[in-house]
């Protein structure tokens, strides 16, 4: 009998039981919340707990302190660019949550993509909106040479790193030695790749500290009333919608609140859909710096990453699902900066009234208008705001900020 | 054509002591257990064979890990009973409620035949990136010869999986 009763309780706790988590003596706050969510919502919410530790075996220095220090110097280094004025931080500004606050990015010229925040980018499965890079280190090489972003070149970057006494010392710390000769193409390419790997070691630490929502999820697991109070009732209602009826969780799930894959959410556009993921897969497979190429430190793992990629026409118009941690502070939104505020994003999901006409061949039916009421819109927004973390750790800021 | 459905064949093949096969054997449970759905000692459900749409083959599967995780790669072991042809296998996932499939194309490696003479295959690269109702779709194709002509035959079997 007693066993049956405790089994019944465990079943009622749904997802909880399978996580082996059960508050010692759940108080009334906990019980009220437990009653507010279905088993499924509960399990989905628990699944967002705890960011995993990033790893990348194709980058041998990913966890190295010396590579991190070099990477930090390079991240804020404007001399990597063609005109000496643009650094990674020009667009990924730590004071703006590693983004730029603009609808479309502006380097040497404006480009037609919105700058994503770098929070937790080390946990992405694919980098860029179209996923055309499979690691942070290979990603980092592209903006440096992009004529509209930094307009630099691998030759100039290698020359800078090997000739500047400070950078050369940091490089030697990180990689043991630095080539004397930089006129050989092999050396140039090697130094360029190491620059990418050091930048990745730096970016690997740009992980969101604990948010009110994380505190709340921890409260759900321990029953701690203080943790449970980290979300106000409106945000709790928003969480219920997000992980329930509003079906946001279908694509925004797990610790990043992203499935890390690609979807067409029917943003307004003029003309035919862009190649998006369809083009991204092709570029990824031919990228000389991908994980199975000669510069990878774990070709086997790199091969496995790329082995099962498929390419299909429906991928046109499909962009990567962004993670949502700190989303309230990273307006504007979407790959093309289409929306200036969370209100505009939520209005889109509510009505899809600005969506392009669905074509005959569209078979995907994931996205349906949510028809949210005003109070539901407020609740969803309150939930998204509860995903905001404290600012970046001081160790991630430039060491000698230039005036 | 020899039809071999849900029957334990007596033909025993010498199985090399190949770690993976031991695991697979354990995963799929014993032949005797197949008609009774339940949970085996390893925590995997003991699965029943299911016929392909034209009834030529019977197929069953197990996932590694079990249960299938959400949005993490997993592998499948497939066992196929049927006539002595050289079957080609394709495994795919489909979400009937959403009208889309997987974001990957899995790859199939033939393994050594099992002790009932069932053909075994390892499928790598499976990924169910969203939660909900999935169909695990298995297609079997083979070359059917008639005189000096041949055609490619194809049959399917679908398993419903909720993750």
Coordinates of C-alpha atoms in Angstrom, one line a residue:
Chain A
X1 CA 0.0 0.0 0.0
X2 CA 2.7 2.5 1.1
X3 CA 4.6 1.6 -2.0
X4 CA 1.6 2.1 -4.2
X5 CA 1.0 5.5 -2.6
X6 CA 4.5 6.7 -3.1
X7 CA 4.5 5.4 -6.7
X8 CA 1.3 7.5 -7.2
X9 CA 3.1 10.6 -5.9
X10 CA 6.1 10.0 -8.1
X11 CA 3.8 9.5 -11.1
X12 CA 2.1 12.8 -10.2
X13 CA 5.5 14.5 -10.1
X14 CA 5.9 13.3 -13.7
X15 CA 9.2 14.5 -15.0
X16 CA 10.6 15.0 -11.6
X17 CA 10.7 11.4 -10.8
X18 CA 12.8 10.6 -13.8
X19 CA 15.3 13.3 -12.8
X20 CA 15.5 11.8 -9.3
X21 CA 14.8 15.2 -7.8
X22 CA 12.3 15.7 -5.1
X23 CA 12.2 18.4 -2.5
X24 CA 12.7 17.2 1.0
X25 CA 9.5 18.7 2.4
X26 CA 7.8 20.6 -0.4
X27 CA 6.1 23.7 1.1
X28 CA 2.9 25.4 0.0
X29 CA 4.7 27.6 -2.6
X30 CA 6.1 24.5 -4.3
X31 CA 2.8 22.7 -4.2
X32 CA 1.0 25.6 -5.7
X33 CA 3.5 25.8 -8.6
X34 CA 3.4 22.0 -9.1
X35 CA -0.4 22.2 -9.5
X36 CA 0.0 25.1 -12.0
X37 CA 2.0 23.0 -14.5
X38 CA 1.2 19.8 -16.3
X39 CA 3.7 16.9 -16.1
X40 CA 4.9 17.8 -19.6
X41 CA 5.4 21.5 -18.9
X42 CA 7.2 20.6 -15.7
X43 CA 9.6 18.2 -17.4
X44 CA 10.3 20.8 -20.2
X45 CA 11.0 23.5 -17.6
X46 CA 13.3 21.2 -15.7
X47 CA 15.1 20.4 -18.9
X48 CA 16.3 24.0 -19.2
X49 CA 18.3 23.7 -16.0
X50 CA 22.1 24.1 -16.1
X51 CA 24.1 25.1 -19.1
X52 CA 26.4 22.2 -20.1
X53 CA 30.2 22.8 -20.2
X54 CA 31.3 23.7 -23.7
X55 CA 33.9 21.6 -25.4
X56 CA 35.5 21.4 -28.8
X57 CA 38.0 18.7 -29.5
X58 CA 38.8 20.1 -32.9
X59 CA 40.4 23.0 -31.0
X60 CA 43.3 21.7 -28.9
X61 CA 43.6 24.9 -26.9
X62 CA 39.9 25.4 -26.2
X63 CA 40.3 25.1 -22.5
X64 CA 43.8 26.6 -22.2
X65 CA 44.3 29.7 -20.0
X66 CA 47.1 31.1 -22.2
X67 CA 45.0 30.8 -25.3
X68 CA 42.2 32.5 -23.5
X69 CA 44.5 35.5 -22.6
X70 CA 45.7 35.7 -26.2
X71 CA 42.1 35.4 -27.5
X72 CA 40.9 38.2 -25.2
X73 CA 43.7 40.5 -26.6
X74 CA 42.7 39.6 -30.1
X75 CA 39.0 40.0 -29.6
X76 CA 39.5 43.7 -28.7
X77 CA 42.3 44.2 -31.3
X78 CA 41.3 46.7 -34.0
X79 CA 44.5 46.1 -35.9
X80 CA 43.1 42.7 -37.2
X81 CA 41.0 44.8 -39.6
X82 CA 42.0 46.3 -42.9
X83 CA 41.6 49.9 -41.8
X84 CA 42.8 49.3 -38.2
X85 CA 39.5 50.5 -36.7
X86 CA 37.2 47.5 -36.4
X87 CA 37.6 44.7 -33.8
X88 CA 35.3 41.8 -33.0
X89 CA 34.1 43.9 -30.1
X90 CA 33.0 46.7 -32.4
X91 CA 30.0 44.5 -33.3
X92 CA 30.0 42.1 -30.3
X93 CA 30.3 44.7 -27.5
X94 CA 30.3 43.3 -24.0
X95 CA 28.4 46.4 -22.7
X96 CA 25.6 45.6 -25.2
X97 CA 25.5 41.9 -24.3
X98 CA 28.0 41.0 -27.0
X99 CA 25.9 42.5 -29.7
X100 CA 25.6 46.0 -31.3
X101 CA 22.1 47.2 -30.7
X102 CA 21.6 47.7 -34.5
X103 CA 19.2 46.1 -36.8
X104 CA 21.9 45.4 -39.3
X105 CA 25.6 45.0 -38.6
X106 CA 28.0 47.7 -39.7
X107 CA 31.7 47.1 -40.2
X108 CA 33.6 48.7 -43.0
X109 CA 30.2 48.8 -44.6
X110 CA 26.7 47.7 -43.6
X111 CA 25.9 44.0 -44.1
X112 CA 22.5 42.4 -44.5
X113 CA 22.6 40.4 -41.3
X114 CA 21.8 41.3 -37.7
X115 CA 24.7 40.7 -35.2
X116 CA 23.8 37.8 -32.9
X117 CA 24.9 38.0 -29.2
X118 CA 27.8 35.8 -28.3
X119 CA 26.4 34.7 -25.0
X120 CA 26.7 30.9 -24.9
X121 CA 27.8 30.7 -28.6
X122 CA 30.3 28.1 -27.5
X123 CA 27.2 25.8 -26.9
X124 CA 25.8 26.3 -30.5
X125 CA 25.8 23.2 -32.7
X126 CA 26.4 25.4 -35.7
X127 CA 27.6 29.0 -36.0
X128 CA 26.1 31.9 -38.0
X129 CA 22.4 32.3 -38.9
X130 CA 22.7 29.8 -41.7
X131 CA 25.0 27.5 -39.7
X132 CA 27.9 27.7 -42.3
X133 CA 30.6 27.1 -39.6
X134 CA 30.9 24.1 -37.3
X135 CA 33.2 25.6 -34.7
X136 CA 33.9 28.9 -33.0
X137 CA 37.5 28.9 -34.4
X138 CA 36.5 28.4 -38.0
X139 CA 33.7 31.0 -37.5
X140 CA 36.2 33.6 -36.2
X141 CA 38.3 33.5 -39.4
X142 CA 35.4 34.7 -41.6
X143 CA 34.6 38.2 -40.2
X144 CA 38.4 39.0 -40.3
X145 CA 38.6 38.6 -44.0
X146 CA 35.0 39.6 -44.9
X147 CA 35.4 42.8 -47.0
X148 CA 32.4 44.5 -45.4
X149 CA 33.1 43.4 -41.8
X150 CA 36.8 43.8 -40.9
X151 CA 38.4 43.7 -44.4
X152 CA 41.6 42.2 -43.1
X153 CA 43.7 39.3 -44.5
X154 CA 45.4 36.3 -43.1
X155 CA 48.8 37.6 -44.2
X156 CA 48.4 40.9 -42.4
X157 CA 47.0 39.1 -39.3
X158 CA 50.0 36.8 -39.2
X159 CA 52.4 39.7 -39.7
X160 CA 50.8 41.6 -36.8
X161 CA 50.8 38.7 -34.4
X162 CA 54.4 37.7 -35.1
X163 CA 55.8 41.3 -35.2
X164 CA 54.0 43.0 -32.3
X165 CA 56.1 42.1 -29.2
X166 CA 53.1 41.9 -26.9
X167 CA 51.0 39.7 -29.2
X168 CA 54.0 37.6 -30.1
X169 CA 54.7 36.9 -26.4
X170 CA 51.1 35.9 -25.8
X171 CA 51.1 33.7 -28.9
X172 CA 54.3 32.0 -27.7
X173 CA 52.7 31.4 -24.3
X174 CA 49.7 29.8 -25.9
X175 CA 51.3 27.7 -28.6
X176 CA 54.8 27.0 -27.3
X177 CA 56.6 28.8 -30.1
X178 CA 56.0 31.3 -32.9
X179 CA 57.4 30.9 -36.5
X180 CA 60.2 33.2 -37.3
X181 CA 59.4 33.2 -41.0
X182 CA 56.0 34.5 -42.0
X183 CA 56.5 34.7 -45.7
X184 CA 55.7 31.0 -46.2
X185 CA 52.1 30.4 -46.9
X186 CA 52.0 27.4 -44.5
X187 CA 53.1 29.6 -41.7
X188 CA 50.6 32.3 -42.5
X189 CA 47.7 29.8 -42.6
X190 CA 48.9 28.2 -39.4
X191 CA 49.1 31.4 -37.5
X192 CA 45.7 32.5 -38.8
X193 CA 44.1 29.3 -37.6
X194 CA 45.8 29.6 -34.2
X195 CA 44.3 33.1 -34.0
X196 CA 40.9 31.6 -34.6
X197 CA 41.5 28.9 -31.9
X198 CA 42.6 31.5 -29.4
X199 CA 39.6 33.7 -30.1
X200 CA 37.4 30.6 -29.6
X201 CA 39.1 29.9 -26.2
X202 CA 38.1 33.4 -25.2
X203 CA 34.5 33.0 -26.5
X204 CA 34.2 29.7 -24.8
X205 CA 33.9 31.5 -21.5
X206 CA 31.1 33.9 -22.5
X207 CA 28.5 31.9 -20.7
X208 CA 25.4 33.4 -19.1
X209 CA 25.6 33.6 -15.3
X210 CA 22.5 32.4 -13.3
X211 CA 19.3 34.1 -14.3
X212 CA 16.1 34.6 -12.2
X213 CA 14.6 31.8 -14.3
X214 CA 17.5 29.4 -13.4
X215 CA 17.0 30.3 -9.7
X216 CA 13.3 29.5 -10.1
X217 CA 14.1 26.1 -11.8
X218 CA 16.4 25.3 -9.0
X219 CA 13.6 26.1 -6.6
X220 CA 11.4 23.7 -8.4
X221 CA 13.9 21.0 -7.7
X222 CA 14.7 21.8 -4.1
X223 CA 11.5 23.5 -2.9
X224 CA 13.5 26.5 -1.6
X225 CA 10.8 29.3 -1.3
X226 CA 13.3 32.1 -1.9
X227 CA 14.4 30.5 -5.2
X228 CA 10.7 30.0 -6.1
X229 CA 10.0 33.6 -5.6
X230 CA 12.7 34.6 -8.2
X231 CA 9.9 34.7 -10.8
X232 CA 6.9 36.9 -10.2
X233 CA 3.5 35.4 -11.0
X234 CA 3.2 37.0 -14.4
X235 CA 6.5 35.5 -15.5
X236 CA 5.4 32.1 -14.1
X237 CA 2.3 32.3 -16.2
X238 CA 4.5 33.2 -19.2
X239 CA 6.7 30.2 -18.5
X240 CA 3.5 28.0 -18.5
X241 CA 2.5 29.5 -21.9
X242 CA 6.0 29.2 -23.4
X243 CA 6.4 25.6 -22.4
X244 CA 2.7 24.8 -23.0
X245 CA -0.1 26.2 -25.2
X246 CA 2.0 28.8 -27.0
X247 CA 4.3 26.0 -28.2
X248 CA 7.4 28.1 -28.2
X249 CA 9.2 25.1 -26.6
X250 CA 8.9 23.1 -29.8
X251 CA 11.9 25.1 -31.2
X252 CA 13.2 26.9 -28.1
X253 CA 14.0 24.1 -25.7
X254 CA 16.8 22.8 -23.5
X255 CA 19.3 25.0 -21.6
X256 CA 19.8 27.5 -24.4
X257 CA 16.1 27.6 -25.2
X258 CA 17.1 26.6 -28.7
X259 CA 17.0 23.4 -30.6
X260 CA 20.1 24.6 -32.3
X261 CA 18.6 23.8 -35.7
X262 CA 16.9 25.8 -38.5
X263 CA 13.3 26.8 -39.2
X264 CA 11.3 29.2 -41.3
X265 CA 9.2 31.3 -38.9
X266 CA 7.6 33.2 -41.8
X267 CA 9.1 36.6 -41.3
X268 CA 8.1 39.3 -43.8
X269 CA 10.3 39.3 -46.9
X270 CA 10.3 40.7 -50.4
X271 CA 10.6 38.1 -53.1
X272 CA 11.8 34.5 -52.9
X273 CA 13.3 33.1 -49.7
X274 CA 17.1 33.4 -49.3
X275 CA 19.3 30.3 -49.5
X276 CA 19.7 30.4 -45.7
X277 CA 20.4 26.9 -44.4
X278 CA 20.4 25.4 -47.9
X279 CA 23.4 27.6 -48.7
X280 CA 24.9 27.2 -45.2
X281 CA 25.2 23.4 -45.6
X282 CA 27.0 23.8 -48.9
X283 CA 29.4 26.3 -47.5
X284 CA 30.1 24.3 -44.4
X285 CA 31.0 21.1 -46.4
X286 CA 33.5 23.0 -48.5
X287 CA 35.0 25.2 -45.8
X288 CA 38.7 24.4 -45.7
X289 CA 38.6 25.3 -42.0
X290 CA 35.8 22.8 -41.1
X291 CA 36.3 20.2 -38.4
X292 CA 37.4 17.4 -40.8
X293 CA 40.0 19.6 -42.6
X294 CA 43.8 19.6 -42.1
X295 CA 43.7 22.3 -39.4
X296 CA 41.3 20.4 -37.1
X297 CA 42.8 18.9 -33.9
X298 CA 40.3 16.0 -34.0
X299 CA 39.5 15.1 -37.6
X300 CA 37.5 12.1 -36.5
X301 CA 35.1 14.2 -34.4
X302 CA 34.9 16.7 -37.2
X303 CA 33.9 14.0 -39.7
X304 CA 31.2 12.8 -37.3
X305 CA 29.8 16.3 -37.0
X306 CA 29.4 16.7 -40.8
X307 CA 28.7 13.1 -41.7
X308 CA 24.9 13.2 -41.6
X309 CA 24.1 16.7 -42.9
X310 CA 21.4 16.8 -45.4
X311 CA 20.5 19.4 -48.0
X312 CA 16.9 19.9 -49.1
X313 CA 15.0 22.6 -50.9
X314 CA 12.9 23.4 -47.9
X315 CA 16.0 24.7 -46.1
X316 CA 15.7 27.9 -48.2
X317 CA 14.4 30.5 -45.8
X318 CA 15.3 28.4 -42.7
X319 CA 17.5 30.2 -40.2
X320 CA 19.0 29.1 -36.9
X321 CA 16.8 29.2 -33.8
X322 CA 18.6 31.7 -31.5
X323 CA 19.1 30.9 -27.8
X324 CA 16.9 33.2 -25.7
X325 CA 19.1 33.8 -22.6
X326 CA 19.5 37.6 -22.2
X327 CA 17.1 38.1 -25.2
X328 CA 15.4 41.1 -23.5
X329 CA 18.6 43.1 -23.7
X330 CA 19.6 42.2 -27.3
X331 CA 17.1 44.0 -29.5
X332 CA 16.6 44.3 -32.4
X333 CA 15.8 40.7 -33.3
X334 CA 16.0 38.1 -36.1
X335 CA 18.6 37.3 -38.7
X336 CA 17.6 40.5 -40.6
X337 CA 16.8 42.7 -37.6
X338 CA 13.2 42.7 -38.7
X339 CA 11.7 43.5 -35.2
X340 CA 12.8 46.3 -32.9
X341 CA 11.3 45.0 -29.7
X342 CA 10.0 41.9 -28.0
X343 CA 6.5 43.3 -28.4
X344 CA 7.0 43.2 -32.2
X345 CA 8.3 39.6 -32.0
X346 CA 5.4 38.5 -29.9
X347 CA 2.9 40.3 -32.2
X348 CA 4.4 38.3 -35.1
X349 CA 4.0 34.9 -33.3
X350 CA 0.5 36.0 -32.2
X351 CA -1.0 36.8 -35.6
X352 CA 1.6 35.9 -38.4
X353 CA -0.2 38.7 -40.2
X354 CA 3.0 39.9 -41.7
X355 CA 4.0 36.5 -43.0
X356 CA 4.5 36.0 -46.7
X357 CA 1.7 34.0 -48.4
X358 CA 2.3 30.3 -47.9
X359 CA 3.2 28.5 -51.1
X360 CA 1.7 25.3 -52.3
X361 CA 4.8 23.3 -51.5
X362 CA 5.0 24.4 -47.9
X363 CA 4.4 21.3 -45.9
X364 CA 5.7 22.4 -42.5
X365 CA 2.9 23.1 -40.1
X366 CA 4.9 23.8 -36.9
X367 CA 4.0 27.5 -36.7
X368 CA 0.4 28.5 -36.2
X369 CA -0.8 32.0 -35.0
X370 CA -0.9 31.9 -31.2
X371 CA -3.8 34.4 -31.0
X372 CA -2.5 35.7 -27.7
X373 CA -4.6 38.0 -25.5
X374 CA -3.0 41.2 -24.2
X375 CA -2.4 39.6 -20.8
X376 CA -0.8 36.5 -22.4
X377 CA 1.5 38.8 -24.4
X378 CA 2.5 40.5 -21.2
X379 CA 3.1 37.2 -19.5
X380 CA 5.3 35.8 -22.3
X381 CA 7.3 39.1 -22.3
X382 CA 7.7 38.8 -18.5
X383 CA 9.0 35.3 -18.9
X384 CA 11.5 36.4 -21.6
X385 CA 12.7 39.2 -19.3
X386 CA 13.3 36.7 -16.5
X387 CA 16.0 35.1 -18.8
X388 CA 18.3 38.1 -18.2
X389 CA 21.6 37.4 -16.4
X390 CA 24.1 39.6 -14.6
X391 CA 26.6 41.3 -16.9
X392 CA 29.8 39.6 -18.2
X393 CA 32.5 38.6 -15.7
X394 CA 35.2 41.3 -15.5
X395 CA 37.8 38.8 -16.7
X396 CA 36.1 39.0 -20.1
X397 CA 36.6 42.7 -20.5
X398 CA 39.6 44.3 -22.2
X399 CA 42.7 44.4 -19.9
X400 CA 43.8 47.9 -21.0
X401 CA 40.8 49.6 -22.5
X402 CA 41.9 52.0 -25.1
X403 CA 40.6 55.5 -24.4
Chain B
X1 CA 10.0 -17.0 -51.3
X2 CA 10.6 -18.2 -47.8
X3 CA 8.5 -16.2 -45.4
X4 CA 9.9 -15.8 -42.0
X5 CA 7.6 -13.9 -39.8
X6 CA 7.8 -13.6 -36.0
X7 CA 9.3 -17.1 -35.9
X8 CA 12.5 -18.0 -34.3
X9 CA 14.6 -19.6 -37.0
X10 CA 16.7 -22.5 -35.9
X11 CA 19.6 -21.6 -38.1
X12 CA 22.4 -20.5 -35.9
X13 CA 25.3 -18.6 -37.2
X14 CA 28.6 -18.4 -35.5
X15 CA 28.6 -15.1 -33.8
X16 CA 32.0 -13.6 -33.2
X17 CA 32.6 -12.4 -29.7
X18 CA 32.2 -8.9 -30.8
X19 CA 31.3 -6.6 -28.0
X20 CA 28.8 -4.6 -29.9
X21 CA 26.8 -7.7 -30.8
X22 CA 26.6 -8.7 -27.2
X23 CA 25.2 -5.3 -26.4
X24 CA 22.7 -5.6 -29.2
X25 CA 21.6 -9.0 -28.2
X26 CA 20.9 -7.7 -24.7
X27 CA 19.2 -4.6 -26.1
X28 CA 16.8 -6.5 -28.3
X29 CA 16.0 -9.1 -25.7
X30 CA 15.7 -12.8 -26.3
X31 CA 13.7 -14.4 -29.1
X32 CA 11.4 -16.0 -26.6
X33 CA 10.5 -12.7 -25.1
X34 CA 9.4 -11.0 -28.4
X35 CA 5.7 -11.7 -28.3
X36 CA 5.3 -10.2 -24.9
X37 CA 5.8 -6.5 -24.8
X38 CA 7.6 -5.5 -21.5
X39 CA 10.9 -4.2 -20.2
X40 CA 14.0 -6.4 -20.5
X41 CA 16.7 -6.6 -17.8
X42 CA 18.6 -3.8 -19.5
X43 CA 15.7 -1.4 -19.3
X44 CA 15.0 -1.6 -23.1
X45 CA 11.5 -2.6 -24.0
X46 CA 11.3 -6.1 -25.5
X47 CA 10.1 -5.3 -28.9
X48 CA 7.9 -7.2 -31.3
X49 CA 8.7 -7.5 -35.0
X50 CA 6.4 -5.6 -37.3
X51 CA 5.7 -6.5 -40.9
X52 CA 6.6 -4.2 -43.8
X53 CA 3.6 -2.9 -45.8
X54 CA 3.6 -5.8 -48.3
X55 CA 4.5 -8.3 -45.7
X56 CA 7.8 -9.5 -47.2
X57 CA 9.9 -8.6 -44.2
X58 CA 9.6 -8.2 -40.4
X59 CA 11.6 -5.5 -38.6
X60 CA 12.3 -4.6 -35.0
X61 CA 14.5 -2.0 -33.5
X62 CA 16.3 -0.7 -30.4
X63 CA 17.8 2.6 -29.7
X64 CA 21.2 3.5 -28.1
X65 CA 20.7 5.1 -25.7
X66 CA 17.3 4.2 -24.6
X67 CA 14.9 6.0 -24.4
X68 CA 15.6 8.2 -27.4
X69 CA 16.9 11.5 -26.1
X70 CA 15.5 14.8 -27.2
X71 CA 17.8 16.7 -29.6
X72 CA 20.8 14.4 -29.1
X73 CA 22.3 12.0 -31.6
X74 CA 21.3 8.4 -31.2
X75 CA 21.9 5.1 -32.9
X76 CA 19.5 2.3 -33.9
X77 CA 19.9 -1.4 -34.2
X78 CA 17.6 -2.9 -36.7
X79 CA 16.8 -6.5 -37.1
X80 CA 15.2 -7.8 -40.3
X81 CA 13.7 -11.2 -41.0
X82 CA 12.8 -12.1 -44.5
X83 CA 13.7 -13.9 -47.7
X84 CA 17.3 -14.4 -48.7
X85 CA 17.8 -11.3 -50.7
X86 CA 20.4 -8.5 -50.2
X87 CA 18.3 -5.8 -48.6
X88 CA 19.3 -2.2 -48.6
X89 CA 18.0 -0.2 -45.6
X90 CA 17.0 3.4 -45.2
X91 CA 16.0 4.8 -41.8
X92 CA 14.4 8.2 -41.4
X93 CA 12.3 10.2 -39.0
X94 CA 9.2 12.1 -39.7
X95 CA 6.9 14.3 -37.6
X96 CA 3.4 13.7 -39.0
X97 CA 1.9 16.5 -36.9
X98 CA 4.5 19.0 -38.2
X99 CA 5.0 17.9 -41.8
X100 CA 8.8 17.7 -41.5
X101 CA 11.4 15.1 -40.9
X102 CA 14.9 15.0 -39.5
X103 CA 17.6 17.5 -40.1
X104 CA 20.1 14.7 -40.9
X105 CA 20.5 11.8 -43.3
X106 CA 21.5 8.8 -41.2
X107 CA 24.0 6.1 -42.4
X108 CA 23.5 2.4 -42.2
X109 CA 26.2 -0.3 -41.6
X110 CA 25.4 -4.0 -42.0
X111 CA 26.3 -6.0 -38.9
X112 CA 26.8 -9.7 -38.7
X113 CA 23.6 -11.8 -38.9
X114 CA 21.9 -12.7 -35.6
X115 CA 21.4 -16.1 -34.2
X116 CA 17.9 -16.4 -35.7
X117 CA 19.4 -15.6 -39.1
X118 CA 17.9 -12.1 -38.8
X119 CA 19.9 -9.5 -40.6
X120 CA 21.2 -6.8 -38.4
X121 CA 22.0 -3.2 -39.2
X122 CA 23.5 -0.3 -37.2
X123 CA 22.1 3.1 -38.1
X124 CA 24.2 6.1 -37.1
X125 CA 23.3 9.8 -37.3
X126 CA 19.7 9.8 -36.1
X127 CA 18.5 13.0 -34.3
X128 CA 15.0 13.8 -33.2
X129 CA 15.5 17.6 -32.7
X130 CA 11.9 18.3 -31.4
X131 CA 9.7 16.7 -28.8
X132 CA 6.4 15.1 -29.9
X133 CA 5.1 12.3 -32.1
X134 CA 7.7 10.9 -34.5
X135 CA 7.5 8.2 -37.0
X136 CA 10.5 6.0 -37.4
X137 CA 10.3 5.1 -41.0
X138 CA 12.3 2.1 -42.3
X139 CA 12.4 1.4 -46.0
X140 CA 13.9 -1.8 -47.4
X141 CA 14.8 -2.1 -51.0
X142 CA 16.2 -5.0 -52.9
X143 CA 16.8 -6.3 -56.4
X144 CA 14.2 -8.6 -57.8
X145 CA 15.3 -10.6 -60.8
X146 CA 13.1 -12.1 -63.5
X147 CA 15.0 -13.9 -66.3
X148 CA 17.6 -11.4 -67.4
X149 CA 15.7 -8.4 -66.2
X150 CA 15.4 -7.0 -62.7
X151 CA 13.4 -4.4 -60.9
X152 CA 14.0 -2.6 -57.6
X153 CA 11.4 -3.5 -55.0
X154 CA 10.8 -1.4 -52.0
X155 CA 8.7 -1.9 -48.9
X156 CA 8.2 0.3 -45.8
X157 CA 7.4 -0.1 -42.2
X158 CA 6.6 2.7 -39.8
X159 CA 7.0 2.7 -36.0
X160 CA 5.4 5.4 -33.9
X161 CA 7.6 6.9 -31.3
X162 CA 6.7 9.6 -28.8
X163 CA 9.5 11.6 -27.3

